[in-house]
Each structure stands twice: as structure tokens, then as C-alpha cells.
PDB file of C-alpha atoms in Angstrom:
ATOM      1  CA  UNK A   1     107.114  36.651 108.512  1.00  0.00           C
ATOM      2  CA  UNK A   2     103.442  36.503 109.464  1.00  0.00           C
ATOM      3  CA  UNK A   3     103.416  40.219 110.304  1.00  0.00           C
ATOM      4  CA  UNK A   4     105.046  41.045 106.968  1.00  0.00           C
ATOM      5  CA  UNK A   5     102.455  38.977 105.116  1.00  0.00           C
ATOM      6  CA  UNK A   6      99.672  40.683 107.070  1.00  0.00           C
ATOM      7  CA  UNK A   7     100.985  44.134 106.119  1.00  0.00           C
ATOM      8  CA  UNK A   8     101.246  43.157 102.449  1.00  0.00           C
ATOM      9  CA  UNK A   9      97.714  41.754 102.471  1.00  0.00           C
ATOM     10  CA  UNK A  10      96.377  44.904 104.154  1.00  0.00           C
ATOM     11  CA  UNK A  11      98.116  47.042 101.526  1.00  0.00           C
ATOM     12  CA  UNK A  12      96.638  44.997  98.669  1.00  0.00           C
ATOM     13  CA  UNK A  13      93.146  45.285 100.164  1.00  0.00           C
ATOM     14  CA  UNK A  14      93.598  49.032 100.743  1.00  0.00           C
ATOM     15  CA  UNK A  15      94.860  49.662  97.193  1.00  0.00           C
ATOM     16  CA  UNK A  16      92.073  47.578  95.660  1.00  0.00           C
ATOM     17  CA  UNK A  17      89.453  49.369  97.777  1.00  0.00           C
ATOM     18  CA  UNK A  18      90.743  52.829  96.850  1.00  0.00           C
ATOM     19  CA  UNK A  19      90.816  51.861  93.164  1.00  0.00           C
ATOM     20  CA  UNK A  20      87.233  50.572  93.221  1.00  0.00           C
ATOM     21  CA  UNK A  21      85.903  53.587  95.114  1.00  0.00           C
ATOM     22  CA  UNK A  22      87.844  55.948  92.832  1.00  0.00           C
ATOM     23  CA  UNK A  23      86.020  54.421  89.861  1.00  0.00           C
ATOM     24  CA  UNK A  24      82.712  54.767  91.706  1.00  0.00           C
ATOM     25  CA  UNK A  25      83.578  58.394  92.429  1.00  0.00           C
ATOM     26  CA  UNK A  26      84.142  58.932  88.716  1.00  0.00           C
ATOM     27  CA  UNK A  27      80.591  57.748  88.151  1.00  0.00           C
ATOM     28  CA  UNK A  28      79.323  60.171  90.799  1.00  0.00           C
ATOM     29  CA  UNK A  29      81.375  63.027  89.382  1.00  0.00           C
ATOM     30  CA  UNK A  30      80.110  62.373  85.847  1.00  0.00           C
ATOM     31  CA  UNK A  31      76.697  63.780  86.827  1.00  0.00           C
ATOM     32  CA  UNK A  32      78.282  67.226  87.152  1.00  0.00           C
ATOM     33  CA  UNK A  33      79.383  67.306  83.501  1.00  0.00           C
ATOM     34  CA  UNK A  34      75.862  68.501  82.684  1.00  0.00           C
ATOM     35  CA  UNK A  35      76.647  71.726  84.636  1.00  0.00           C
ATOM     36  CA  UNK A  36      73.156  71.444  86.134  1.00  0.00           C
ATOM     37  CA  UNK A  37      73.148  73.417  89.399  1.00  0.00           C
ATOM     38  CA  UNK A  38      70.551  71.191  91.065  1.00  0.00           C
ATOM     39  CA  UNK A  39      72.165  67.744  90.733  1.00  0.00           C
ATOM     40  CA  UNK A  40      73.808  65.747  93.512  1.00  0.00           C
ATOM     41  CA  UNK A  41      75.652  67.742  96.158  1.00  0.00           C
ATOM     42  CA  UNK A  42      74.713  71.041  94.489  1.00  0.00           C
ATOM     43  CA  UNK A  43      71.091  70.517  95.506  1.00  0.00           C
ATOM     44  CA  UNK A  44      72.226  71.297  99.077  1.00  0.00           C
ATOM     45  CA  UNK A  45      74.256  74.367  98.045  1.00  0.00           C
ATOM     46  CA  UNK A  46      71.605  76.571  96.455  1.00  0.00           C
ATOM     47  CA  UNK A  47      72.763  79.578  98.482  1.00  0.00           C
ATOM     48  CA  UNK A  48      76.121  79.625  96.682  1.00  0.00           C
ATOM     49  CA  UNK A  49      75.543  77.974  93.282  1.00  0.00           C
ATOM     50  CA  UNK A  50      75.091  81.379  91.669  1.00  0.00           C
ATOM     51  CA  UNK A  51      78.476  82.524  92.939  1.00  0.00           C
ATOM     52  CA  UNK A  52      80.798  82.032  89.919  1.00  0.00           C
ATOM     53  CA  UNK A  53      83.931  81.826  92.093  1.00  0.00           C
ATOM     54  CA  UNK A  54      82.501  79.099  94.327  1.00  0.00           C
ATOM     55  CA  UNK A  55      81.261  77.156  91.317  1.00  0.00           C
ATOM     56  CA  UNK A  56      84.649  77.451  89.601  1.00  0.00           C
ATOM     57  CA  UNK A  57      86.448  76.058  92.661  1.00  0.00           C
ATOM     58  CA  UNK A  58      83.838  73.313  93.005  1.00  0.00           C
ATOM     59  CA  UNK A  59      84.284  72.064  89.445  1.00  0.00           C
ATOM     60  CA  UNK A  60      88.080  72.367  89.674  1.00  0.00           C
ATOM     61  CA  UNK A  61      88.032  70.222  92.815  1.00  0.00           C
ATOM     62  CA  UNK A  62      85.657  67.461  91.736  1.00  0.00           C
ATOM     63  CA  UNK A  63      87.188  67.015  88.285  1.00  0.00           C
ATOM     64  CA  UNK A  64      90.764  66.824  89.596  1.00  0.00           C
ATOM     65  CA  UNK A  65      90.423  64.872  92.855  1.00  0.00           C
ATOM     66  CA  UNK A  66      90.023  61.466  91.179  1.00  0.00           C
ATOM     67  CA  UNK A  67      93.288  62.009  89.300  1.00  0.00           C
ATOM     68  CA  UNK A  68      94.850  62.723  92.676  1.00  0.00           C
ATOM     69  CA  UNK A  69      93.452  59.497  94.122  1.00  0.00           C
ATOM     70  CA  UNK A  70      94.600  57.343  91.203  1.00  0.00           C
ATOM     71  CA  UNK A  71      98.039  59.002  90.992  1.00  0.00           C
ATOM     72  CA  UNK A  72      98.633  58.279  94.666  1.00  0.00           C
ATOM     73  CA  UNK A  73      97.871  54.582  94.235  1.00  0.00           C
ATOM     74  CA  UNK A  74     100.991  53.958  92.154  1.00  0.00           C
ATOM     75  CA  UNK A  75     103.327  55.557  94.669  1.00  0.00           C
ATOM     76  CA  UNK A  76     103.298  52.867  97.354  1.00  0.00           C
ATOM     77  CA  UNK A  77     104.353  49.777  95.431  1.00  0.00           C
ATOM     78  CA  UNK A  78     108.039  48.926  96.042  1.00  0.00           C
ATOM     79  CA  UNK A  79     108.152  46.949  92.795  1.00  0.00           C
ATOM     80  CA  UNK A  80     106.693  49.838  90.814  1.00  0.00           C
ATOM     81  CA  UNK A  81     109.202  52.243  92.376  1.00  0.00           C
ATOM     82  CA  UNK A  82     112.153  49.967  91.570  1.00  0.00           C
ATOM     83  CA  UNK A  83     111.148  49.371  87.958  1.00  0.00           C
ATOM     84  CA  UNK A  84     109.708  52.801  87.111  1.00  0.00           C
ATOM     85  CA  UNK A  85     111.731  55.434  88.936  1.00  0.00           C
ATOM     86  CA  UNK A  86     111.281  58.076  86.243  1.00  0.00           C
ATOM     87  CA  UNK A  87     107.536  57.410  85.968  1.00  0.00           C
ATOM     88  CA  UNK A  88     107.294  57.494  89.768  1.00  0.00           C
ATOM     89  CA  UNK A  89     108.762  61.008  89.770  1.00  0.00           C
ATOM     90  CA  UNK A  90     106.422  62.175  87.007  1.00  0.00           C
ATOM     91  CA  UNK A  91     103.313  60.775  88.723  1.00  0.00           C
ATOM     92  CA  UNK A  92     104.561  62.109  92.055  1.00  0.00           C
ATOM     93  CA  UNK A  93     104.838  65.613  90.594  1.00  0.00           C
ATOM     94  CA  UNK A  94     101.327  65.334  89.149  1.00  0.00           C
ATOM     95  CA  UNK A  95     100.045  64.309  92.585  1.00  0.00           C
ATOM     96  CA  UNK A  96     101.889  67.109  94.399  1.00  0.00           C
ATOM     97  CA  UNK A  97     101.010  69.871  91.918  1.00  0.00           C
ATOM     98  CA  UNK A  98      97.400  68.683  91.868  1.00  0.00           C
ATOM     99  CA  UNK A  99      97.206  69.019  95.644  1.00  0.00           C
ATOM    100  CA  UNK A 100      99.204  72.180  96.303  1.00  0.00           C
ATOM    101  CA  UNK A 101      98.333  74.273  93.237  1.00  0.00           C
ATOM    102  CA  UNK A 102      94.788  73.091  92.522  1.00  0.00           C
ATOM    103  CA  UNK A 103      93.057  71.335  95.397  1.00  0.00           C
ATOM    104  CA  UNK A 104      94.398  72.979  98.550  1.00  0.00           C
ATOM    105  CA  UNK A 105      93.343  76.489  97.395  1.00  0.00           C
ATOM    106  CA  UNK A 106      90.053  75.165  95.982  1.00  0.00           C
ATOM    107  CA  UNK A 107      89.209  73.195  99.132  1.00  0.00           C
ATOM    108  CA  UNK A 108      90.048  76.167 101.345  1.00  0.00           C
ATOM    109  CA  UNK A 109      87.417  78.267  99.585  1.00  0.00           C
ATOM    110  CA  UNK A 110      84.907  75.390  99.519  1.00  0.00           C
ATOM    111  CA  UNK A 111      85.613  74.691 103.191  1.00  0.00           C
ATOM    112  CA  UNK A 112      84.614  78.222 104.159  1.00  0.00           C
ATOM    113  CA  UNK A 113      81.138  77.494 102.771  1.00  0.00           C
ATOM    114  CA  UNK A 114      80.998  73.882 103.936  1.00  0.00           C
ATOM    115  CA  UNK A 115      77.859  72.130 105.098  1.00  0.00           C
ATOM    116  CA  UNK A 116      77.856  70.981 108.697  1.00  0.00           C
ATOM    117  CA  UNK A 117      77.989  74.412 110.288  1.00  0.00           C
ATOM    118  CA  UNK A 118      81.047  75.408 112.319  1.00  0.00           C
ATOM    119  CA  UNK A 119      81.908  71.743 112.950  1.00  0.00           C
ATOM    120  CA  UNK A 120      82.046  71.016 109.213  1.00  0.00           C
ATOM    121  CA  UNK A 121      83.877  74.225 108.333  1.00  0.00           C
ATOM    122  CA  UNK A 122      86.633  73.748 110.931  1.00  0.00           C
ATOM    123  CA  UNK A 123      86.934  70.078 109.973  1.00  0.00           C
ATOM    124  CA  UNK A 124      87.435  70.842 106.304  1.00  0.00           C
ATOM    125  CA  UNK A 125      89.889  73.681 106.964  1.00  0.00           C
ATOM    126  CA  UNK A 126      91.997  71.494 109.281  1.00  0.00           C
ATOM    127  CA  UNK A 127      91.948  68.741 106.650  1.00  0.00           C
ATOM    128  CA  UNK A 128      93.164  71.276 104.100  1.00  0.00           C
ATOM    129  CA  UNK A 129      95.969  72.535 106.343  1.00  0.00           C
ATOM    130  CA  UNK A 130      97.129  68.995 107.152  1.00  0.00           C
ATOM    131  CA  UNK A 131      96.935  68.053 103.466  1.00  0.00           C
ATOM    132  CA  UNK A 132      99.236  70.924 102.527  1.00  0.00           C
ATOM    133  CA  UNK A 133     101.570  70.335 105.496  1.00  0.00           C
ATOM    134  CA  UNK A 134     102.054  66.594 104.953  1.00  0.00           C
ATOM    135  CA  UNK A 135     102.615  67.072 101.215  1.00  0.00           C
ATOM    136  CA  UNK A 136     105.111  69.926 101.625  1.00  0.00           C
ATOM    137  CA  UNK A 137     107.103  68.023 104.293  1.00  0.00           C
ATOM    138  CA  UNK A 138     107.173  64.982 101.974  1.00  0.00           C
ATOM    139  CA  UNK A 139     108.645  67.155  99.193  1.00  0.00           C
ATOM    140  CA  UNK A 140     111.224  68.791 101.472  1.00  0.00           C
ATOM    141  CA  UNK A 141     112.223  65.376 102.847  1.00  0.00           C
ATOM    142  CA  UNK A 142     112.995  63.879  99.425  1.00  0.00           C
ATOM    143  CA  UNK A 143     114.919  67.009  98.432  1.00  0.00           C
ATOM    144  CA  UNK A 144     117.099  66.422 101.501  1.00  0.00           C
ATOM    145  CA  UNK A 145     117.509  62.767 100.546  1.00  0.00           C
ATOM    146  CA  UNK A 146     115.459  61.490 103.479  1.00  0.00           C
ATOM    147  CA  UNK A 147     113.542  58.732 101.682  1.00  0.00           C
ATOM    148  CA  UNK A 148     112.161  57.173 104.874  1.00  0.00           C
ATOM    149  CA  UNK A 149     110.559  60.427 106.030  1.00  0.00           C
ATOM    150  CA  UNK A 150     109.399  61.181 102.479  1.00  0.00           C
ATOM    151  CA  UNK A 151     107.490  57.895 102.322  1.00  0.00           C
ATOM    152  CA  UNK A 152     105.965  58.413 105.763  1.00  0.00           C
ATOM    153  CA  UNK A 153     104.640  61.864 104.951  1.00  0.00           C
ATOM    154  CA  UNK A 154     103.370  60.753 101.563  1.00  0.00           C
ATOM    155  CA  UNK A 155     101.342  58.087 103.375  1.00  0.00           C
ATOM    156  CA  UNK A 156      99.927  60.780 105.667  1.00  0.00           C
ATOM    157  CA  UNK A 157      99.216  63.032 102.671  1.00  0.00           C
ATOM    158  CA  UNK A 158      97.404  60.238 100.876  1.00  0.00           C
ATOM    159  CA  UNK A 159      95.447  59.463 104.044  1.00  0.00           C
ATOM    160  CA  UNK A 160      94.000  62.978 103.843  1.00  0.00           C
ATOM    161  CA  UNK A 161      93.431  62.615 100.084  1.00  0.00           C
ATOM    162  CA  UNK A 162      91.305  59.520 100.617  1.00  0.00           C
ATOM    163  CA  UNK A 163      89.087  61.131 103.268  1.00  0.00           C
ATOM    164  CA  UNK A 164      86.774  61.897 100.338  1.00  0.00           C
ATOM    165  CA  UNK A 165      86.231  58.144  99.951  1.00  0.00           C
ATOM    166  CA  UNK A 166      85.857  57.436 103.687  1.00  0.00           C
ATOM    167  CA  UNK A 167      83.403  60.319 104.009  1.00  0.00           C
ATOM    168  CA  UNK A 168      81.157  58.863 101.316  1.00  0.00           C
ATOM    169  CA  UNK A 169      81.363  55.333 102.703  1.00  0.00           C
ATOM    170  CA  UNK A 170      80.225  56.524 106.135  1.00  0.00           C
ATOM    171  CA  UNK A 171      77.456  58.661 104.635  1.00  0.00           C
ATOM    172  CA  UNK A 172      76.135  55.851 102.429  1.00  0.00           C
ATOM    173  CA  UNK A 173      76.252  53.281 105.221  1.00  0.00           C
ATOM    174  CA  UNK A 174      74.883  55.257 108.156  1.00  0.00           C
ATOM    175  CA  UNK A 175      73.034  58.405 107.085  1.00  0.00           C
ATOM    176  CA  UNK A 176      69.259  58.217 107.399  1.00  0.00           C
ATOM    177  CA  UNK A 177      67.386  61.426 106.683  1.00  0.00           C
ATOM    178  CA  UNK A 178      64.525  60.318 108.952  1.00  0.00           C
ATOM    179  CA  UNK A 179      66.745  59.903 112.001  1.00  0.00           C
ATOM    180  CA  UNK A 180      69.704  62.240 111.455  1.00  0.00           C
ATOM    181  CA  UNK A 181      70.045  65.977 111.269  1.00  0.00           C
ATOM    182  CA  UNK A 182      71.836  66.494 107.933  1.00  0.00           C
ATOM    183  CA  UNK A 183      73.997  69.423 109.045  1.00  0.00           C
ATOM    184  CA  UNK A 184      75.170  67.746 112.246  1.00  0.00           C
ATOM    185  CA  UNK A 185      75.777  64.382 110.570  1.00  0.00           C
ATOM    186  CA  UNK A 186      77.730  66.076 107.767  1.00  0.00           C
ATOM    187  CA  UNK A 187      79.940  68.039 110.157  1.00  0.00           C
ATOM    188  CA  UNK A 188      80.666  65.018 112.352  1.00  0.00           C
ATOM    189  CA  UNK A 189      81.367  62.905 109.294  1.00  0.00           C
ATOM    190  CA  UNK A 190      84.078  65.323 108.138  1.00  0.00           C
ATOM    191  CA  UNK A 191      85.953  64.806 111.399  1.00  0.00           C
ATOM    192  CA  UNK A 192      85.276  61.081 111.568  1.00  0.00           C
ATOM    193  CA  UNK A 193      86.631  60.477 108.047  1.00  0.00           C
ATOM    194  CA  UNK A 194      89.819  62.384 108.871  1.00  0.00           C
ATOM    195  CA  UNK A 195      90.376  60.606 112.199  1.00  0.00           C
ATOM    196  CA  UNK A 196      89.763  57.142 110.711  1.00  0.00           C
ATOM    197  CA  UNK A 197      92.188  57.737 107.835  1.00  0.00           C
ATOM    198  CA  UNK A 198      94.924  59.141 110.056  1.00  0.00           C
ATOM    199  CA  UNK A 199      94.556  56.178 112.432  1.00  0.00           C
ATOM    200  CA  UNK A 200      94.884  53.767 109.492  1.00  0.00           C
ATOM    201  CA  UNK A 201      97.964  55.673 108.284  1.00  0.00           C
ATOM    202  CA  UNK A 202      99.412  55.557 111.807  1.00  0.00           C
ATOM    203  CA  UNK A 203      98.814  51.793 111.879  1.00  0.00           C
ATOM    204  CA  UNK A 204     100.742  51.280 108.627  1.00  0.00           C
ATOM    205  CA  UNK A 205     103.584  53.558 109.759  1.00  0.00           C
ATOM    206  CA  UNK A 206     103.865  51.760 113.079  1.00  0.00           C
ATOM    207  CA  UNK A 207     103.882  48.332 111.411  1.00  0.00           C
ATOM    208  CA  UNK A 208     106.472  49.493 108.910  1.00  0.00           C
ATOM    209  CA  UNK A 209     108.673  50.836 111.697  1.00  0.00           C
ATOM    210  CA  UNK A 210     108.348  47.546 113.609  1.00  0.00           C
ATOM    211  CA  UNK A 211     109.252  45.606 110.479  1.00  0.00           C
ATOM    212  CA  UNK A 212     112.416  47.691 109.981  1.00  0.00           C
ATOM    213  CA  UNK A 213     113.448  47.197 113.618  1.00  0.00           C
ATOM    214  CA  UNK A 214     112.918  43.416 113.317  1.00  0.00           C
ATOM    215  CA  UNK A 215     115.069  43.231 110.190  1.00  0.00           C
ATOM    216  CA  UNK A 216     117.887  45.072 111.943  1.00  0.00           C
ATOM    217  CA  UNK A 217     117.896  42.492 114.720  1.00  0.00           C
ATOM    218  CA  UNK A 218     117.969  39.481 112.378  1.00  0.00           C
TER     219      UNK A 218
END
């Protein structure tokens, strides 16, 4: 009972945190509506800001990723799923199409020109591959009627989705331009955000599995 309560509390905290940081990301993203090529992140990408293809993928990514974050939030509430099955499917499709059709291709191109040198580039490309893999397996699982596996892989998919939030939290908390090399810090941060999120996802999956086993023995 205590474990179950702990899991529920952790989920509530996680959902609330993602919601708050998604709103904060909207504020950050709003600066790019001016199409100014020197604002925010673009100030560090002056070598590619005149490439129309890179810029197109950049704007596609930043203006769609928050929708992806918010759409994913609704998918992990058992009560929401029970009471809104049709809406769950609609939002789920929005989430999946957003990732596979829009963001995976966009992030692949952006990853090739990532900050952080080879460390950052490989980190982003592996994130992108895992993002696509987890999402596709989640889709195939539900088509086969395997709800348990579908939920597990959706959690893993969303863990990769929210690396954008973890990345910014780490950067805002620990980056100091006087003491850190920007390129190295950026590249390491890409990997750190991915590892942290996958470990958190693994924690939830393990707790959920333990909870199911306990219920079977009651």
C-alpha cells in the first residue's frame, strides 16, 4: 500500500513538473516568433542560420515539441484512459505523428549540426533513434493487443521526449560560462539528460512490475 502511494505521488510530481516546464518552454520558444536569427539558441548557430533547410527544421522542431510534451501528459492517467478512450486515441495519434513524421526527421538533421562536437552529435542521433524505436514498438504493441508492452514503451518514448526539459534544467542549474567549456558541457549534457530520463523511466517500470507481481500474490 505504501509503495503504491509512493508511485502515485511520484507520478503526480512528475506530471506537475513536466506541465510547469512545458509552459516555461513555451515562454522560451515565443522568442523565436520574431524570426530573428540572433536570439536565444540561434546566437550559437551563426554558421548555419543562413541555411534555409536547417532553419526550416529548427522552427518545425521548436514549435511542435511543446505540443508533443503536453499531449504525452494525458496518456498516463488511468482515470483519463478509462473515461476518455476515444480522446486518448486521438491524442495518442497526435503524439505519435508529431514524433515520427515531424520531430524525428527534424531532429536527425538538427543533430548532424549539433553543438557539443562529436559527443553532442552522437548523443542527439542516439536520442533520435531511441525516440523512433520506442514509439514504433509502442504502436506495434497496441496493434497486437499487448497493452502492457504498449504502456511500457510509451513511457520510454516519453522519457526521450522530456530530455528537452531535463537538458535545460541541468544547463540552467550548473552551466557557468566562466568555468565550463560550452561545447564540452553541451555535449555531456545531451548524454546526461538522456541517461537520467531513461533511469527514471526504468524506475517507474520496475515499480509498476513489482506492483503487478504483488497484486497477483494477494
